[in-house]
């Protein structure tokens, strides 16, 4: 069974930084593109960033471009999201997802909560 | 502002059939990008229900089906059950976003 387990969320002040991790198991991690998708309070899902299987191609939503960096360590089966210059509007549950694969996100984690507030 | 438009809520009695619409544009569904559907139940991880417009992943009951026409798509759920209550999202690639866009979500209530 494929499992994705996010960690690293918490409370951070505006302008601060946070690093999220996603530990993957049950799949050949290095074969799959991976993504981060977030859900702000009382809002829908928003795709944040994607990374190709070898980690050579990155994609970002305009709302986070220049502030967030996605990366992976295929030897550790782990995906990361480095978040800098955080804003109140970045407050959300951040989900790790396997994909896009054929443009869909096939497996999701349970998410980690990030709160940006003073 | 979501690139895909869904009704905020739908409801139905147990055993009934409900449909959820997803309206896109000529930067996503209308130019041939596939539509995918997700189920998000309270306190759980989102789950892929339908991919590639009308394909079910292994383990998804055949009570769930998807269709696509023009710039829109629909998710149909037959034989409604109490455990189906949750939020459903459509999703597609969008060329204006240069990324993957979701609908705003539709809350399904089983009466």
PDB file of C-alpha atoms in Angstrom:
ATOM      1  CA  UNK A   1       0.000   0.000   0.000  1.00  0.00           C
ATOM      2  CA  UNK A   2       1.319   3.430  -0.963  1.00  0.00           C
ATOM      3  CA  UNK A   3       1.629   5.814   1.980  1.00  0.00           C
ATOM      4  CA  UNK A   4       2.606   9.471   2.057  1.00  0.00           C
ATOM      5  CA  UNK A   5       3.296  11.083   5.426  1.00  0.00           C
ATOM      6  CA  UNK A   6       3.738  14.838   5.680  1.00  0.00           C
ATOM      7  CA  UNK A   7       5.508  16.610   8.539  1.00  0.00           C
ATOM      8  CA  UNK A   8       7.025  19.973   9.403  1.00  0.00           C
ATOM      9  CA  UNK A   9       3.931  22.138   9.675  1.00  0.00           C
ATOM     10  CA  UNK A  10       3.378  24.589  12.501  1.00  0.00           C
ATOM     11  CA  UNK A  11       2.882  28.203  13.487  1.00  0.00           C
ATOM     12  CA  UNK A  12       5.205  30.769  11.901  1.00  0.00           C
ATOM     13  CA  UNK A  13       5.236  34.566  11.823  1.00  0.00           C
ATOM     14  CA  UNK A  14       4.658  36.507   8.600  1.00  0.00           C
ATOM     15  CA  UNK A  15       7.947  36.735   6.700  1.00  0.00           C
ATOM     16  CA  UNK A  16       9.203  33.549   8.297  1.00  0.00           C
ATOM     17  CA  UNK A  17      10.268  30.227   6.823  1.00  0.00           C
ATOM     18  CA  UNK A  18       9.259  26.587   7.163  1.00  0.00           C
ATOM     19  CA  UNK A  19      10.333  23.307   5.571  1.00  0.00           C
ATOM     20  CA  UNK A  20       7.801  20.586   4.931  1.00  0.00           C
ATOM     21  CA  UNK A  21       8.716  16.940   4.362  1.00  0.00           C
ATOM     22  CA  UNK A  22       6.793  14.048   2.826  1.00  0.00           C
ATOM     23  CA  UNK A  23       8.012  10.512   3.495  1.00  0.00           C
ATOM     24  CA  UNK A  24       6.869   7.995   0.878  1.00  0.00           C
ATOM     25  CA  UNK A  25       6.572   4.230   1.182  1.00  0.00           C
ATOM     26  CA  UNK A  26       5.061   1.397  -0.838  1.00  0.00           C
ATOM     27  CA  UNK A  27       6.128   2.766  -4.227  1.00  0.00           C
ATOM     28  CA  UNK A  28       9.269   3.153  -6.315  1.00  0.00           C
ATOM     29  CA  UNK A  29       9.568   6.789  -5.293  1.00  0.00           C
ATOM     30  CA  UNK A  30      12.214   7.710  -7.857  1.00  0.00           C
ATOM     31  CA  UNK A  31       9.853   6.727 -10.706  1.00  0.00           C
ATOM     32  CA  UNK A  32       7.090   9.202  -9.924  1.00  0.00           C
ATOM     33  CA  UNK A  33       6.566  12.946 -10.199  1.00  0.00           C
ATOM     34  CA  UNK A  34       5.416  14.434  -6.897  1.00  0.00           C
ATOM     35  CA  UNK A  35       3.448  17.519  -5.924  1.00  0.00           C
ATOM     36  CA  UNK A  36       2.258  19.713  -3.096  1.00  0.00           C
ATOM     37  CA  UNK A  37      -1.403  20.781  -2.977  1.00  0.00           C
ATOM     38  CA  UNK A  38      -2.863  23.014  -0.269  1.00  0.00           C
ATOM     39  CA  UNK A  39      -6.274  23.779   1.185  1.00  0.00           C
ATOM     40  CA  UNK A  40      -6.787  27.093   2.944  1.00  0.00           C
ATOM     41  CA  UNK A  41      -9.453  27.300   5.673  1.00  0.00           C
ATOM     42  CA  UNK A  42     -12.954  27.152   4.191  1.00  0.00           C
ATOM     43  CA  UNK A  43     -11.438  27.068   0.705  1.00  0.00           C
ATOM     44  CA  UNK A  44     -10.938  24.476  -2.002  1.00  0.00           C
ATOM     45  CA  UNK A  45      -7.814  22.683  -3.154  1.00  0.00           C
ATOM     46  CA  UNK A  46      -4.997  24.659  -4.786  1.00  0.00           C
ATOM     47  CA  UNK A  47      -2.059  23.052  -6.576  1.00  0.00           C
ATOM     48  CA  UNK A  48       1.177  24.584  -5.270  1.00  0.00           C
ATOM     49  CA  UNK A  49       4.171  22.905  -6.893  1.00  0.00           C
ATOM     50  CA  UNK A  50       5.284  19.815  -8.808  1.00  0.00           C
ATOM     51  CA  UNK A  51       8.618  18.077  -9.350  1.00  0.00           C
ATOM     52  CA  UNK A  52       9.612  15.543 -11.977  1.00  0.00           C
ATOM     53  CA  UNK A  53      10.716  12.037 -11.006  1.00  0.00           C
ATOM     54  CA  UNK A  54      14.473  12.677 -11.333  1.00  0.00           C
ATOM     55  CA  UNK A  55      14.056  16.115  -9.720  1.00  0.00           C
ATOM     56  CA  UNK A  56      15.247  18.061 -12.741  1.00  0.00           C
ATOM     57  CA  UNK A  57      12.017  19.892 -13.672  1.00  0.00           C
ATOM     58  CA  UNK A  58      10.080  22.102 -11.255  1.00  0.00           C
ATOM     59  CA  UNK A  59       6.695  23.779 -11.579  1.00  0.00           C
ATOM     60  CA  UNK A  60       5.105  26.419  -9.338  1.00  0.00           C
ATOM     61  CA  UNK A  61       1.788  28.222  -8.983  1.00  0.00           C
ATOM     62  CA  UNK A  62       2.131  31.969  -9.516  1.00  0.00           C
ATOM     63  CA  UNK A  63       1.056  32.540  -5.901  1.00  0.00           C
ATOM     64  CA  UNK A  64       4.230  30.894  -4.545  1.00  0.00           C
ATOM     65  CA  UNK A  65       6.760  31.397  -7.350  1.00  0.00           C
ATOM     66  CA  UNK A  66      10.000  32.890  -6.042  1.00  0.00           C
ATOM     67  CA  UNK A  67       9.137  32.104  -2.405  1.00  0.00           C
ATOM     68  CA  UNK A  68       8.718  28.287  -2.333  1.00  0.00           C
ATOM     69  CA  UNK A  69      11.209  25.643  -3.484  1.00  0.00           C
ATOM     70  CA  UNK A  70      10.304  22.006  -4.113  1.00  0.00           C
ATOM     71  CA  UNK A  71      12.966  19.313  -3.964  1.00  0.00           C
ATOM     72  CA  UNK A  72      13.375  15.593  -3.369  1.00  0.00           C
ATOM     73  CA  UNK A  73      15.885  13.067  -2.098  1.00  0.00           C
ATOM     74  CA  UNK A  74      15.221   9.840  -3.973  1.00  0.00           C
ATOM     75  CA  UNK A  75      17.703   7.954  -1.763  1.00  0.00           C
ATOM     76  CA  UNK A  76      15.494   8.797   1.239  1.00  0.00           C
ATOM     77  CA  UNK A  77      12.108   8.512  -0.541  1.00  0.00           C
ATOM     78  CA  UNK A  78      11.330  12.028   0.654  1.00  0.00           C
ATOM     79  CA  UNK A  79       9.809  15.131  -0.921  1.00  0.00           C
ATOM     80  CA  UNK A  80      10.383  18.613   0.500  1.00  0.00           C
ATOM     81  CA  UNK A  81       8.854  22.068   0.277  1.00  0.00           C
ATOM     82  CA  UNK A  82      10.977  24.987   1.465  1.00  0.00           C
ATOM     83  CA  UNK A  83       8.690  27.945   2.164  1.00  0.00           C
ATOM     84  CA  UNK A  84      10.150  31.445   2.613  1.00  0.00           C
ATOM     85  CA  UNK A  85       8.632  34.933   3.002  1.00  0.00           C
ATOM     86  CA  UNK A  86       5.473  33.359   4.319  1.00  0.00           C
ATOM     87  CA  UNK A  87       2.231  35.343   4.236  1.00  0.00           C
ATOM     88  CA  UNK A  88      -1.069  35.012   6.082  1.00  0.00           C
ATOM     89  CA  UNK A  89      -2.639  33.727   2.853  1.00  0.00           C
ATOM     90  CA  UNK A  90      -0.248  30.768   2.875  1.00  0.00           C
ATOM     91  CA  UNK A  91      -2.126  29.414   5.914  1.00  0.00           C
ATOM     92  CA  UNK A  92      -3.451  26.029   4.819  1.00  0.00           C
ATOM     93  CA  UNK A  93      -3.257  22.280   5.127  1.00  0.00           C
ATOM     94  CA  UNK A  94      -0.445  21.160   2.813  1.00  0.00           C
ATOM     95  CA  UNK A  95      -0.891  17.783   1.118  1.00  0.00           C
ATOM     96  CA  UNK A  96       1.778  15.736  -0.579  1.00  0.00           C
ATOM     97  CA  UNK A  97       0.527  13.860  -3.658  1.00  0.00           C
ATOM     98  CA  UNK A  98       1.893  11.341  -6.159  1.00  0.00           C
ATOM     99  CA  UNK A  99       1.568  12.948  -9.553  1.00  0.00           C
ATOM    100  CA  UNK A 100       0.819  14.517 -11.805  1.00  0.00           C
ATOM    101  CA  UNK A 101       0.616  11.211 -13.636  1.00  0.00           C
ATOM    102  CA  UNK A 102      -1.479  11.555 -16.780  1.00  0.00           C
ATOM    103  CA  UNK A 103      -2.341  14.950 -15.220  1.00  0.00           C
ATOM    104  CA  UNK A 104      -3.994  13.379 -12.122  1.00  0.00           C
ATOM    105  CA  UNK A 105      -2.864  13.068  -8.511  1.00  0.00           C
ATOM    106  CA  UNK A 106      -3.194   9.403  -7.683  1.00  0.00           C
ATOM    107  CA  UNK A 107      -2.285   9.113  -3.989  1.00  0.00           C
ATOM    108  CA  UNK A 108      -2.437  11.745  -1.262  1.00  0.00           C
ATOM    109  CA  UNK A 109      -1.160  12.111   2.280  1.00  0.00           C
ATOM    110  CA  UNK A 110      -3.255  13.322   5.201  1.00  0.00           C
ATOM    111  CA  UNK A 111      -1.602  16.723   5.200  1.00  0.00           C
ATOM    112  CA  UNK A 112       0.255  18.993   7.603  1.00  0.00           C
ATOM    113  CA  UNK A 113      -1.118  22.314   8.873  1.00  0.00           C
ATOM    114  CA  UNK A 114       0.780  25.548   8.328  1.00  0.00           C
ATOM    115  CA  UNK A 115      -0.414  28.660  10.136  1.00  0.00           C
ATOM    116  CA  UNK A 116       1.125  32.040   9.338  1.00  0.00           C
ATOM    117  CA  UNK A 117       0.214  34.530  12.041  1.00  0.00           C
ATOM    118  CA  UNK A 118       1.788  37.008  14.416  1.00  0.00           C
TER     119      UNK A 118
ATOM    120  CA  UNK B   1     -10.886  32.185  -8.309  1.00  0.00           C
ATOM    121  CA  UNK B   2     -11.006  28.555  -9.497  1.00  0.00           C
ATOM    122  CA  UNK B   3     -10.508  27.792 -13.185  1.00  0.00           C
ATOM    123  CA  UNK B   4     -13.203  25.116 -12.927  1.00  0.00           C
ATOM    124  CA  UNK B   5     -16.707  25.907 -11.632  1.00  0.00           C
ATOM    125  CA  UNK B   6     -18.712  23.503  -9.478  1.00  0.00           C
ATOM    126  CA  UNK B   7     -21.992  23.948  -7.589  1.00  0.00           C
ATOM    127  CA  UNK B   8     -21.318  24.596  -3.876  1.00  0.00           C
ATOM    128  CA  UNK B   9     -23.623  21.797  -2.740  1.00  0.00           C
ATOM    129  CA  UNK B  10     -25.819  18.904  -3.832  1.00  0.00           C
ATOM    130  CA  UNK B  11     -27.930  16.503  -1.808  1.00  0.00           C
ATOM    131  CA  UNK B  12     -29.829  13.277  -2.189  1.00  0.00           C
ATOM    132  CA  UNK B  13     -31.510  10.538  -0.214  1.00  0.00           C
ATOM    133  CA  UNK B  14     -29.901   7.135   0.323  1.00  0.00           C
ATOM    134  CA  UNK B  15     -30.217   4.989  -2.800  1.00  0.00           C
ATOM    135  CA  UNK B  16     -30.762   7.957  -5.120  1.00  0.00           C
ATOM    136  CA  UNK B  17     -28.582   9.209  -7.967  1.00  0.00           C
ATOM    137  CA  UNK B  18     -26.853  12.586  -7.896  1.00  0.00           C
ATOM    138  CA  UNK B  19     -24.671  14.387 -10.398  1.00  0.00           C
ATOM    139  CA  UNK B  20     -22.034  17.050  -9.859  1.00  0.00           C
ATOM    140  CA  UNK B  21     -21.151  19.359 -12.731  1.00  0.00           C
ATOM    141  CA  UNK B  22     -17.763  20.886 -13.527  1.00  0.00           C
ATOM    142  CA  UNK B  23     -17.610  23.751 -16.027  1.00  0.00           C
ATOM    143  CA  UNK B  24     -14.312  24.734 -17.588  1.00  0.00           C
ATOM    144  CA  UNK B  25     -13.142  26.779 -20.559  1.00  0.00           C
ATOM    145  CA  UNK B  26     -11.026  26.740 -23.676  1.00  0.00           C
ATOM    146  CA  UNK B  27      -7.847  26.758 -21.614  1.00  0.00           C
ATOM    147  CA  UNK B  28      -8.591  23.433 -19.907  1.00  0.00           C
ATOM    148  CA  UNK B  29     -11.460  20.985 -20.557  1.00  0.00           C
ATOM    149  CA  UNK B  30     -12.452  22.623 -23.842  1.00  0.00           C
ATOM    150  CA  UNK B  31      -9.074  22.019 -25.493  1.00  0.00           C
ATOM    151  CA  UNK B  32      -8.992  18.348 -24.593  1.00  0.00           C
ATOM    152  CA  UNK B  33      -7.315  18.138 -21.209  1.00  0.00           C
ATOM    153  CA  UNK B  34      -8.650  15.267 -19.145  1.00  0.00           C
ATOM    154  CA  UNK B  35     -10.895  15.754 -16.115  1.00  0.00           C
ATOM    155  CA  UNK B  36     -10.261  13.980 -12.815  1.00  0.00           C
ATOM    156  CA  UNK B  37     -12.437  13.746  -9.709  1.00  0.00           C
ATOM    157  CA  UNK B  38     -11.496  13.481  -6.032  1.00  0.00           C
ATOM    158  CA  UNK B  39     -13.462  12.613  -2.915  1.00  0.00           C
ATOM    159  CA  UNK B  40     -12.496  14.342   0.315  1.00  0.00           C
ATOM    160  CA  UNK B  41     -14.176  12.906   3.380  1.00  0.00           C
ATOM    161  CA  UNK B  42     -13.857  14.672   6.766  1.00  0.00           C
ATOM    162  CA  UNK B  43     -10.528  13.960   8.459  1.00  0.00           C
ATOM    163  CA  UNK B  44      -9.110  11.876   5.621  1.00  0.00           C
ATOM    164  CA  UNK B  45      -6.723  12.288   2.722  1.00  0.00           C
ATOM    165  CA  UNK B  46      -8.301  13.260  -0.606  1.00  0.00           C
ATOM    166  CA  UNK B  47      -8.913  10.178  -2.788  1.00  0.00           C
ATOM    167  CA  UNK B  48      -8.781   9.901  -6.581  1.00  0.00           C
ATOM    168  CA  UNK B  49     -12.210   8.701  -7.733  1.00  0.00           C
ATOM    169  CA  UNK B  50     -12.105   9.146 -11.505  1.00  0.00           C
ATOM    170  CA  UNK B  51      -9.132   9.804 -13.795  1.00  0.00           C
ATOM    171  CA  UNK B  52      -8.944  10.460 -17.509  1.00  0.00           C
ATOM    172  CA  UNK B  53     -12.599  11.614 -17.650  1.00  0.00           C
ATOM    173  CA  UNK B  54     -14.194   8.218 -16.983  1.00  0.00           C
ATOM    174  CA  UNK B  55     -11.733   5.709 -15.527  1.00  0.00           C
ATOM    175  CA  UNK B  56     -11.972   4.319 -12.002  1.00  0.00           C
ATOM    176  CA  UNK B  57      -8.828   3.420 -10.035  1.00  0.00           C
ATOM    177  CA  UNK B  58      -8.762  -0.026  -8.500  1.00  0.00           C
ATOM    178  CA  UNK B  59     -11.012  -0.175  -5.440  1.00  0.00           C
ATOM    179  CA  UNK B  60     -13.441   2.583  -6.449  1.00  0.00           C
ATOM    180  CA  UNK B  61     -16.992   1.193  -6.695  1.00  0.00           C
ATOM    181  CA  UNK B  62     -18.772   1.324 -10.045  1.00  0.00           C
ATOM    182  CA  UNK B  63     -21.432   3.514  -8.393  1.00  0.00           C
ATOM    183  CA  UNK B  64     -19.094   6.369  -9.336  1.00  0.00           C
ATOM    184  CA  UNK B  65     -18.805   7.379 -12.995  1.00  0.00           C
ATOM    185  CA  UNK B  66     -17.516  10.329 -14.962  1.00  0.00           C
ATOM    186  CA  UNK B  67     -18.288  11.922 -18.297  1.00  0.00           C
ATOM    187  CA  UNK B  68     -17.060  14.848 -20.334  1.00  0.00           C
ATOM    188  CA  UNK B  69     -18.575  16.921 -23.140  1.00  0.00           C
ATOM    189  CA  UNK B  70     -17.303  20.141 -24.655  1.00  0.00           C
ATOM    190  CA  UNK B  71     -16.082  22.443 -21.899  1.00  0.00           C
ATOM    191  CA  UNK B  72     -17.853  20.552 -19.085  1.00  0.00           C
ATOM    192  CA  UNK B  73     -17.703  17.318 -17.162  1.00  0.00           C
ATOM    193  CA  UNK B  74     -19.920  15.489 -14.685  1.00  0.00           C
ATOM    194  CA  UNK B  75     -19.541  13.043 -11.834  1.00  0.00           C
ATOM    195  CA  UNK B  76     -22.494  10.718 -11.216  1.00  0.00           C
ATOM    196  CA  UNK B  77     -23.024   8.767  -8.017  1.00  0.00           C
ATOM    197  CA  UNK B  78     -25.724   6.098  -7.984  1.00  0.00           C
ATOM    198  CA  UNK B  79     -27.065   4.151  -5.017  1.00  0.00           C
ATOM    199  CA  UNK B  80     -26.165   6.990  -2.659  1.00  0.00           C
ATOM    200  CA  UNK B  81     -24.823   5.871   0.726  1.00  0.00           C
ATOM    201  CA  UNK B  82     -24.310   7.756   3.988  1.00  0.00           C
ATOM    202  CA  UNK B  83     -20.532   7.250   3.740  1.00  0.00           C
ATOM    203  CA  UNK B  84     -20.485   9.183   0.447  1.00  0.00           C
ATOM    204  CA  UNK B  85     -21.056  12.414   2.361  1.00  0.00           C
ATOM    205  CA  UNK B  86     -18.119  14.754   1.841  1.00  0.00           C
ATOM    206  CA  UNK B  87     -16.629  17.222  -0.636  1.00  0.00           C
ATOM    207  CA  UNK B  88     -15.977  16.371  -4.296  1.00  0.00           C
ATOM    208  CA  UNK B  89     -13.496  18.208  -6.516  1.00  0.00           C
ATOM    209  CA  UNK B  90     -12.905  18.184 -10.258  1.00  0.00           C
ATOM    210  CA  UNK B  91      -9.437  18.924 -11.639  1.00  0.00           C
ATOM    211  CA  UNK B  92      -7.772  19.475 -15.011  1.00  0.00           C
ATOM    212  CA  UNK B  93      -4.602  20.914 -16.471  1.00  0.00           C
ATOM    213  CA  UNK B  94      -4.967  24.575 -17.446  1.00  0.00           C
ATOM    214  CA  UNK B  95      -2.810  26.179 -20.129  1.00  0.00           C
ATOM    215  CA  UNK B  96      -3.328  29.732 -18.810  1.00  0.00           C
ATOM    216  CA  UNK B  97      -2.189  28.656 -15.333  1.00  0.00           C
ATOM    217  CA  UNK B  98       0.563  26.513 -16.849  1.00  0.00           C
ATOM    218  CA  UNK B  99      -0.424  24.205 -14.051  1.00  0.00           C
ATOM    219  CA  UNK B 100      -3.101  21.997 -12.567  1.00  0.00           C
ATOM    220  CA  UNK B 101      -6.375  23.630 -11.503  1.00  0.00           C
ATOM    221  CA  UNK B 102      -9.173  22.442  -9.248  1.00  0.00           C
ATOM    222  CA  UNK B 103     -12.828  23.289  -8.992  1.00  0.00           C
ATOM    223  CA  UNK B 104     -14.054  24.978  -5.836  1.00  0.00           C
ATOM    224  CA  UNK B 105     -15.515  21.741  -4.505  1.00  0.00           C
ATOM    225  CA  UNK B 106     -19.072  20.484  -4.065  1.00  0.00           C
ATOM    226  CA  UNK B 107     -20.342  19.388  -0.677  1.00  0.00           C
ATOM    227  CA  UNK B 108     -22.512  16.285  -0.956  1.00  0.00           C
ATOM    228  CA  UNK B 109     -25.103  15.806   1.776  1.00  0.00           C
ATOM    229  CA  UNK B 110     -26.881  12.475   2.125  1.00  0.00           C
ATOM    230  CA  UNK B 111     -30.294  13.272   3.570  1.00  0.00           C
TER     231      UNK B 111
END
